[in-house]
Short mmCIF file of C-alpha atoms in Angstrom, two decimals:
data_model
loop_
_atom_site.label_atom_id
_atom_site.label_comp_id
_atom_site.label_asym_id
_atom_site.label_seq_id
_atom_site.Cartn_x
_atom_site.Cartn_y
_atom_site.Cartn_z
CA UNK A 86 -21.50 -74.06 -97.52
CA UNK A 87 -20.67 -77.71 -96.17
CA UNK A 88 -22.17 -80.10 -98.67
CA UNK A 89 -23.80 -83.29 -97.69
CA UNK A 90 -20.98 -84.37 -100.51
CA UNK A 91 -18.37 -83.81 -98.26
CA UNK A 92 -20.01 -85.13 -95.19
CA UNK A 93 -20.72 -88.39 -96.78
CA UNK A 94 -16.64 -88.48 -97.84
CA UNK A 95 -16.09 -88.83 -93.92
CA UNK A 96 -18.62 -91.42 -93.03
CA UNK A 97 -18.06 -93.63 -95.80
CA UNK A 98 -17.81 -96.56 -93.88
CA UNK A 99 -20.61 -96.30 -91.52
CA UNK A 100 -21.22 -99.22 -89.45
CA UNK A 101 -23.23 -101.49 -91.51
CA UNK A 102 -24.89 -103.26 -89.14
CA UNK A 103 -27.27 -100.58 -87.98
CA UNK A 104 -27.71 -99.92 -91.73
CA UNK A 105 -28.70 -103.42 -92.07
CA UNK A 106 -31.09 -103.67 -88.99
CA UNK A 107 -32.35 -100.34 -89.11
CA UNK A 108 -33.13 -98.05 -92.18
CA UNK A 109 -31.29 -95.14 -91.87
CA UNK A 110 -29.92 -93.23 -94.43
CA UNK A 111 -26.20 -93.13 -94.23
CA UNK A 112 -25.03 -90.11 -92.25
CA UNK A 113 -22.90 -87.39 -93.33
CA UNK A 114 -20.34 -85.03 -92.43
CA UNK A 115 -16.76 -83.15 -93.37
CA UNK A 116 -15.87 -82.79 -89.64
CA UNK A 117 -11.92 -81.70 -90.75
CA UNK A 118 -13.21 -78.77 -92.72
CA UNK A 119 -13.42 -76.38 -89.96
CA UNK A 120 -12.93 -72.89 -91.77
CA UNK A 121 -16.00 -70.88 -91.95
CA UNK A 122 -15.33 -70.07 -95.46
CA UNK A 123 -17.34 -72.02 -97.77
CA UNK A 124 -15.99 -75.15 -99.47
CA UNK A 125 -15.84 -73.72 -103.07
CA UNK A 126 -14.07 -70.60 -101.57
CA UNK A 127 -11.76 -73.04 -99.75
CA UNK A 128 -10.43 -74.75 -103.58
CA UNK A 129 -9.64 -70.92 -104.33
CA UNK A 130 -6.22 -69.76 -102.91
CA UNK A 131 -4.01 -66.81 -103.71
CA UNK A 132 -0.90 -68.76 -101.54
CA UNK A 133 0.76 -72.09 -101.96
CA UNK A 134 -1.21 -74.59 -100.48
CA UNK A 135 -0.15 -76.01 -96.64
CA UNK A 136 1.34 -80.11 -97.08
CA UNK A 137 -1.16 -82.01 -95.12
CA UNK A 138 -0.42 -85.16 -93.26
CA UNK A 139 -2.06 -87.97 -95.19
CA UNK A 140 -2.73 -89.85 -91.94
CA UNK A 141 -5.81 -89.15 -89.72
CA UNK A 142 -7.29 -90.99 -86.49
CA UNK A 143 -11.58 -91.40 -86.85
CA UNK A 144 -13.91 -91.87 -84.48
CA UNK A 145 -17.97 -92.75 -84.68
CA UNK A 146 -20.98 -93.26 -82.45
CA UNK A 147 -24.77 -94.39 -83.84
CA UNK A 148 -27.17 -94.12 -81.52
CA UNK A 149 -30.98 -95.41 -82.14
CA UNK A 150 -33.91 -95.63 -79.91
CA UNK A 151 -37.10 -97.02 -81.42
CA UNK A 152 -40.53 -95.97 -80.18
CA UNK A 153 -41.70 -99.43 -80.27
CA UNK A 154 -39.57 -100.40 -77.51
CA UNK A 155 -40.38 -97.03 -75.31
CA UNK A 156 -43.78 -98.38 -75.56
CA UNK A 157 -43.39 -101.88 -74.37
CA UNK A 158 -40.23 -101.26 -71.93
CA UNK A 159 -39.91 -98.64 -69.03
CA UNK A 160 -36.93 -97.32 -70.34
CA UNK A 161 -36.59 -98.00 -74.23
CA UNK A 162 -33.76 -99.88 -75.41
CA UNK A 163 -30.96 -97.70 -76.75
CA UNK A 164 -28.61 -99.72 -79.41
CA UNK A 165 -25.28 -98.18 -80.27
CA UNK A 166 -23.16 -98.84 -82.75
CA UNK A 167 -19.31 -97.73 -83.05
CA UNK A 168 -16.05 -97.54 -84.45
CA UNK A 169 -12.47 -96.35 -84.33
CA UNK A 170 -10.57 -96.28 -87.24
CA UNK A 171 -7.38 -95.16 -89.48
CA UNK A 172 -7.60 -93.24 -92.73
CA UNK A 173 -5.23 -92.72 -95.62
CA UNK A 174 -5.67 -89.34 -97.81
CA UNK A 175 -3.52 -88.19 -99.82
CA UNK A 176 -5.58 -86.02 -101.93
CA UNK A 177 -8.98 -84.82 -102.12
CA UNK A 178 -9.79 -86.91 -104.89
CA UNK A 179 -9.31 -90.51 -103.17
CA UNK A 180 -9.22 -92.01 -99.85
CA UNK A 181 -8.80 -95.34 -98.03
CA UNK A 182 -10.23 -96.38 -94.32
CA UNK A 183 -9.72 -98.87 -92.40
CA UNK A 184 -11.89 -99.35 -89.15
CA UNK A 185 -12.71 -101.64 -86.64
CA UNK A 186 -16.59 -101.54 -85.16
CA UNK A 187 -18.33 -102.53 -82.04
CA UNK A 188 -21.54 -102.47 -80.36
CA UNK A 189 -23.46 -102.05 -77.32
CA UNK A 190 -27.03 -102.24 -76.46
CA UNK A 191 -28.86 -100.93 -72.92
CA UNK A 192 -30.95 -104.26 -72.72
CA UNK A 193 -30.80 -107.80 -74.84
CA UNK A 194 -34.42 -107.98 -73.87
CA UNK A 195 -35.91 -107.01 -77.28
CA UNK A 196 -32.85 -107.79 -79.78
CA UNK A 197 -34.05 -109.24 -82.82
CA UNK A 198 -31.65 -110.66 -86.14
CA UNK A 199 -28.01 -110.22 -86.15
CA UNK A 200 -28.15 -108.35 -82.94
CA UNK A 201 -30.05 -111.13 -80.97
CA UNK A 202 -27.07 -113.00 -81.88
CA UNK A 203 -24.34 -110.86 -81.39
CA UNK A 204 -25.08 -109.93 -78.33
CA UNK A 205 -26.50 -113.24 -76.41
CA UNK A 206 -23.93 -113.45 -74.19
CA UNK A 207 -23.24 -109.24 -73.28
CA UNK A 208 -24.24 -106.42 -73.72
CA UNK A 209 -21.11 -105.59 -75.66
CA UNK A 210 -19.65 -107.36 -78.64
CA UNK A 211 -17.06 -106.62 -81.61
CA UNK A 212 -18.57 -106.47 -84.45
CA UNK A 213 -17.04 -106.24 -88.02
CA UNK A 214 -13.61 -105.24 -89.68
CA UNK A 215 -14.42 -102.72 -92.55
CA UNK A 216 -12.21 -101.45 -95.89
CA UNK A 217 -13.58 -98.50 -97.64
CA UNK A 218 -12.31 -96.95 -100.67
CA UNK A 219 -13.50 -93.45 -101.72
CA UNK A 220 -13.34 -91.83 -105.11
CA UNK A 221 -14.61 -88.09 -105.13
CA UNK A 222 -14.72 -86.76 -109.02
CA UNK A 223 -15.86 -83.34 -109.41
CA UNK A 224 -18.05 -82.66 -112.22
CA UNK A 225 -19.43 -85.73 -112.37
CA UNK A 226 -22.79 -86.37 -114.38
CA UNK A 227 -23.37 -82.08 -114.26
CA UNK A 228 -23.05 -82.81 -110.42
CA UNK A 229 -21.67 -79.61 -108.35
CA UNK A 230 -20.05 -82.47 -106.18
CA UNK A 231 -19.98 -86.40 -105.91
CA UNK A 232 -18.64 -89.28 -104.44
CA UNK A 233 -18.45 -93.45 -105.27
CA UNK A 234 -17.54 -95.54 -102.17
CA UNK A 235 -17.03 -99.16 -102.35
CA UNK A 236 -16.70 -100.89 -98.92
CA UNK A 237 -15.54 -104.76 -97.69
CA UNK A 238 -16.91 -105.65 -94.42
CA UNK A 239 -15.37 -108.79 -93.59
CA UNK A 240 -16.84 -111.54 -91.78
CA UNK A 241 -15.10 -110.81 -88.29
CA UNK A 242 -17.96 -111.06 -85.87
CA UNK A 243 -19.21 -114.22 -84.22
CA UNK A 244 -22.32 -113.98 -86.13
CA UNK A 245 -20.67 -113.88 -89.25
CA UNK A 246 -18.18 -116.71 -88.70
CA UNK A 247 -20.91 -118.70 -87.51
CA UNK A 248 -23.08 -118.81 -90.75
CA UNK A 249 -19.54 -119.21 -92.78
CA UNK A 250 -20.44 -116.16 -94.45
CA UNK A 251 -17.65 -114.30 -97.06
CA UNK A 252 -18.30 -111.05 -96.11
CA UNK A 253 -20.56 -107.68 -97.50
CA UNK A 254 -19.55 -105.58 -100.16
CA UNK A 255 -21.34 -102.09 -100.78
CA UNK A 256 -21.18 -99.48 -103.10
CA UNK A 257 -22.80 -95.94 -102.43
CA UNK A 258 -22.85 -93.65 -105.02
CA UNK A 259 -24.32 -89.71 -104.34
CA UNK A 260 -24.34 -87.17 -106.41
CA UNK A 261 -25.38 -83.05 -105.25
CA UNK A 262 -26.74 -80.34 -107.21
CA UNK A 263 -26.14 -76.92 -106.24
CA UNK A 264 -29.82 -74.95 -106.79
CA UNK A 265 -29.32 -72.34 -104.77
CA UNK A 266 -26.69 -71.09 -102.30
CA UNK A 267 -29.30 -72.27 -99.35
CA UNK A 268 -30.84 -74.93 -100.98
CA UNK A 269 -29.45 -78.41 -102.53
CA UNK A 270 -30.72 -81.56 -104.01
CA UNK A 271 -28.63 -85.05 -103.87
CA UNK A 272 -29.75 -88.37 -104.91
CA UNK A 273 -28.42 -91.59 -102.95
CA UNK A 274 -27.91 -95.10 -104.77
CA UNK A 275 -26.72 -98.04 -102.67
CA UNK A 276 -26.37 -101.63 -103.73
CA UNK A 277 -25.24 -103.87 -101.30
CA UNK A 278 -24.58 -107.96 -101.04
CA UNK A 279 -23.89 -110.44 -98.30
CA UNK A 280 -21.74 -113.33 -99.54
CA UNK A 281 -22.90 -116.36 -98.75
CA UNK A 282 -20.60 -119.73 -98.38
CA UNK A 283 -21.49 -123.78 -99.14
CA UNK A 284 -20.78 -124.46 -95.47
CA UNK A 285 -23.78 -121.63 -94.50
CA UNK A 286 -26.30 -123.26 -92.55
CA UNK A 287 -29.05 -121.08 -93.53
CA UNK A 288 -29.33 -123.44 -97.26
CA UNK A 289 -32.49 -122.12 -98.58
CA UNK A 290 -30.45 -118.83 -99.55
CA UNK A 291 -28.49 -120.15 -101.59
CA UNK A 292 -23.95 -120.69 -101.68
CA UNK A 293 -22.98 -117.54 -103.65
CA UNK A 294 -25.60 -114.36 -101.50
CA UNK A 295 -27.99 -114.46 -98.86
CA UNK A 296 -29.38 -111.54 -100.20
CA UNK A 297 -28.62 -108.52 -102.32
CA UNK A 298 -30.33 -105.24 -101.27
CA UNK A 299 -30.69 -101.60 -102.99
CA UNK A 300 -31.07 -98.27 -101.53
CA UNK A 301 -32.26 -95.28 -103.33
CA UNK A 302 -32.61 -91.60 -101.69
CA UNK A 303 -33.09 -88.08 -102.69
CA UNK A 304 -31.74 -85.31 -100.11
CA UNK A 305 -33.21 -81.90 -99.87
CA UNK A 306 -30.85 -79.74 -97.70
CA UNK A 307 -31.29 -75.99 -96.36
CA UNK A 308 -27.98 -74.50 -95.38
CA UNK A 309 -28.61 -72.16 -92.50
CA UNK A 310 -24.71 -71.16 -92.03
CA UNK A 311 -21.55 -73.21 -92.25
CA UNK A 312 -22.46 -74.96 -88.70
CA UNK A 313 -26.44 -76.10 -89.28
CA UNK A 314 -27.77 -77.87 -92.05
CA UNK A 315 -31.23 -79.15 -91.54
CA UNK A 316 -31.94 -81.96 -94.20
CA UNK A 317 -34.93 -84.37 -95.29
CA UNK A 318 -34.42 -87.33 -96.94
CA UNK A 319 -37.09 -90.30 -98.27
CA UNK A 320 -35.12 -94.09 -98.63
CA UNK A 321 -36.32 -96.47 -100.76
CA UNK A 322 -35.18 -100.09 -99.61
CA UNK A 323 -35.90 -103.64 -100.61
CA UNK A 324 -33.70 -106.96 -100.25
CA UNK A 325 -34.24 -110.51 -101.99
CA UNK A 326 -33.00 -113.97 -100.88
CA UNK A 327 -34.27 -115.15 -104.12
CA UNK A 328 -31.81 -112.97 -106.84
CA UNK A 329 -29.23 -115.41 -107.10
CA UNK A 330 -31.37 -117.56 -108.99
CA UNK A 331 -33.51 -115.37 -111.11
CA UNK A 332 -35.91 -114.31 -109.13
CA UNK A 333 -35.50 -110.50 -108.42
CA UNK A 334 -38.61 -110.37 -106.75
CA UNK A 335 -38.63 -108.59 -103.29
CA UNK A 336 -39.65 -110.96 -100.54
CA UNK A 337 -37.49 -109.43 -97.07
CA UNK A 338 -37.71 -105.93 -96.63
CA UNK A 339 -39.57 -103.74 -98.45
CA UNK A 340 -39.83 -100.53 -96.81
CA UNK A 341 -39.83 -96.33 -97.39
CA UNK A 342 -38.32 -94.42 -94.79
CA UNK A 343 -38.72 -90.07 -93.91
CA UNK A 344 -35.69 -88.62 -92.01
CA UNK A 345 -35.52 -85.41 -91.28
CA UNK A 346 -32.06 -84.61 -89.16
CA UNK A 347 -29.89 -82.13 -88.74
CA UNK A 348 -26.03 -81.78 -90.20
CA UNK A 349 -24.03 -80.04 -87.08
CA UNK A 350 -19.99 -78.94 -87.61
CA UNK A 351 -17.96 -78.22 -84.68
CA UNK A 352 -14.47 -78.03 -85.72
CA UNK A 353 -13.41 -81.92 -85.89
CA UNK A 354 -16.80 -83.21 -84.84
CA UNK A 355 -20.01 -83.82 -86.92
CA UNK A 356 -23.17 -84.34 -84.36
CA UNK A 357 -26.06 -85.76 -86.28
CA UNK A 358 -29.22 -85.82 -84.12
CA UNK A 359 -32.15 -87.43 -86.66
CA UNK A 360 -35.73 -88.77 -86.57
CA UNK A 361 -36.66 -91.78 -88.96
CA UNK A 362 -40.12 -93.43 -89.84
CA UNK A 363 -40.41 -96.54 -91.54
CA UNK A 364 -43.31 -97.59 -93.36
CA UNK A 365 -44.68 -101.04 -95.47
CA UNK A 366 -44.59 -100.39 -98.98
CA UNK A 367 -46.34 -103.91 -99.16
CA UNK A 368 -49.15 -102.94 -97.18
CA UNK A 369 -48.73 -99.36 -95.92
CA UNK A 370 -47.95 -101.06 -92.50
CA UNK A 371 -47.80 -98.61 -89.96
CA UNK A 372 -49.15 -95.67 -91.37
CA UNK A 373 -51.04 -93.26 -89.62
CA UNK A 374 -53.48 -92.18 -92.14
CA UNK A 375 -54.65 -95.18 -93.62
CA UNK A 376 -53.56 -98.79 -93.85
CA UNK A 377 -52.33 -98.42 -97.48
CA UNK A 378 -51.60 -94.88 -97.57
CA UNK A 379 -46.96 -95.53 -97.30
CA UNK A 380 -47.51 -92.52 -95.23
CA UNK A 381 -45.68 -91.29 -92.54
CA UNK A 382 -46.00 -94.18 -89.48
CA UNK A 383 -45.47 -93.42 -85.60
CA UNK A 384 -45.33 -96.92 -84.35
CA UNK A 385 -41.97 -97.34 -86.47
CA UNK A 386 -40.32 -93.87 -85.44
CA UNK A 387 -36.94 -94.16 -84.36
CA UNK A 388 -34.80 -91.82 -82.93
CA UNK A 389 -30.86 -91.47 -83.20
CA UNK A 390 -28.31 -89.43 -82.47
CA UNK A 391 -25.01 -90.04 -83.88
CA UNK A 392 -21.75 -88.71 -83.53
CA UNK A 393 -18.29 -88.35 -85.53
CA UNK A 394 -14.50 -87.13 -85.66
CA UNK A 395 -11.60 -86.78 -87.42
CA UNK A 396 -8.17 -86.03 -85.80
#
């Protein structure tokens, strides 16, 4: 069976803006494990282990359409965010990654935060440089598998060197209990931070954050065979502007999001097709059963389709 453990070890450094303008959960995948044995079968060998090169070659591709824009455009506007990058592992228990991301949207018509900026003058734009360390304990807290990533995404992009800002740092912890051998259960924790500066012109927020935000998940994942893994997943996310100073109380986005995807292996590639609904928790905003029912909400749905290797 191909954990969600493992898949989260190869996207560890997932592009953080769409993680920051959207709220997907992060996606997933072990793309280099391409046996059809399971991976606890795989840790079990009657012959000396094959010497591995260390080195490996990555590639990514996050894809999002929202259903907001299909209804006020012709076309929708399709945002995609990217990255090519180098990884260092030489064991299963830690890894390092460096990559470099980029974007592109189908239309700047309907950009909104960090995006309207980026991309005000194309379509295209390089975005930022990102370090990722992963640690991958087994055992950990009765866990069947686990993983703690901390990642640096320096302030590389225009946007970024415009406001002065120092950078984001993120730490995303998960943890997976084996119930069955179809059925799982993870949990998802996810603090993140973006450094502020004294020269930021955005004062109000503060010189040391602009915000700190936390993400909390639990995963419930059917394994079909070693190539399909339907999942659902229910992220809790909030952010305040105002926890620098004592105030922990949430006043930018507040939100609970249902994803149900799928988890798809094809010997070095990991396709991830996944719907996501965001919904108020302030107000229930955009719920289609009531106004204050956090329910499921249509108007918010987005659609993406991402994609990932490892060479």
């Amino acid at each position: 069976m191909k954990t969600m453990l493992l898949a989260i070890a190869t996207l560890f450094c997932a592009q953080v803006l769409a993680q920051e303008t959207s709220t997907s959960t992060t996606k997933i995948s072990n793309p280099t494990q391409t046996s059809s044995v399971s991976a606890a079968n795989n840790s079990i060998s009657t012959t000396a282990p094959k010497q591995e090169n260390p080195w490996h070659f990555t590639l990514g591709s996050e894809n999002y359409n929202y259903e907001a824009d299909n209804r006020s455009t012709d076309s929708g506007n399709i945002t995609s965010y990217n990255f090519v990058g180098a990884r260092y592992a030489p064991s299963k228990l830690w890894e390092l990654e460096l990559r470099q991301h980029f974007q592109i949207v189908s239309s700047r018509d309907r950009l909104g935060g960090r995006d309207a900026v980026l991309h005000r003058d194309s379509a295209t734009a390089m975005a930022e440089t990102v370090l990722c360390a992963a640690l991958k304990p087994t055992g950990f807290m009765g866990s069947s598998a686990a993983l703690i990533d901390l990642r640096y995404y320096a302030p590389t992009d225009s946007v970024a060197r415009e406001n002065h800002e120092m950078g984001r740092i993120r730490l995303d912890n998960y943890f997976e209990w084996t119930i069955t051998p179809k059925f799982t259960m993870a949990a998802y924790l996810s603090p993140r931070v973006l450094l502020n500066s004294q020269n930021n012109p955005n004062k109000a927020v503060g010189a040391d954050a602009e915000y700190y935000q936390l993400k909390a998940a639990p995963y419930f994942i059917y394994t079909m065979n070693d190539h399909i893994n339907p999942y659902y997943a229910y992220t809790v996310s909030g952010r305040s502007s105002q926890a620098q100073r004592g105030n922990w109380d949430l006043d930018m986005a507040n939100t609970g999001s249902h994803e149900v995807g799928l988890n798809l292996y094809y010997d070095a590639f990991y396709i991830n097709p996944a719907v996501i609904s965001d919904t108020g928790l302030n107000d229930g905003s955009g719920s289609v059963l009531s106004e204050d029912s956090r329910a499921f909400s249509y108007d918010n749905l987005s659609y993406n389709l991402n994609v990932y290797a490892v060479f």
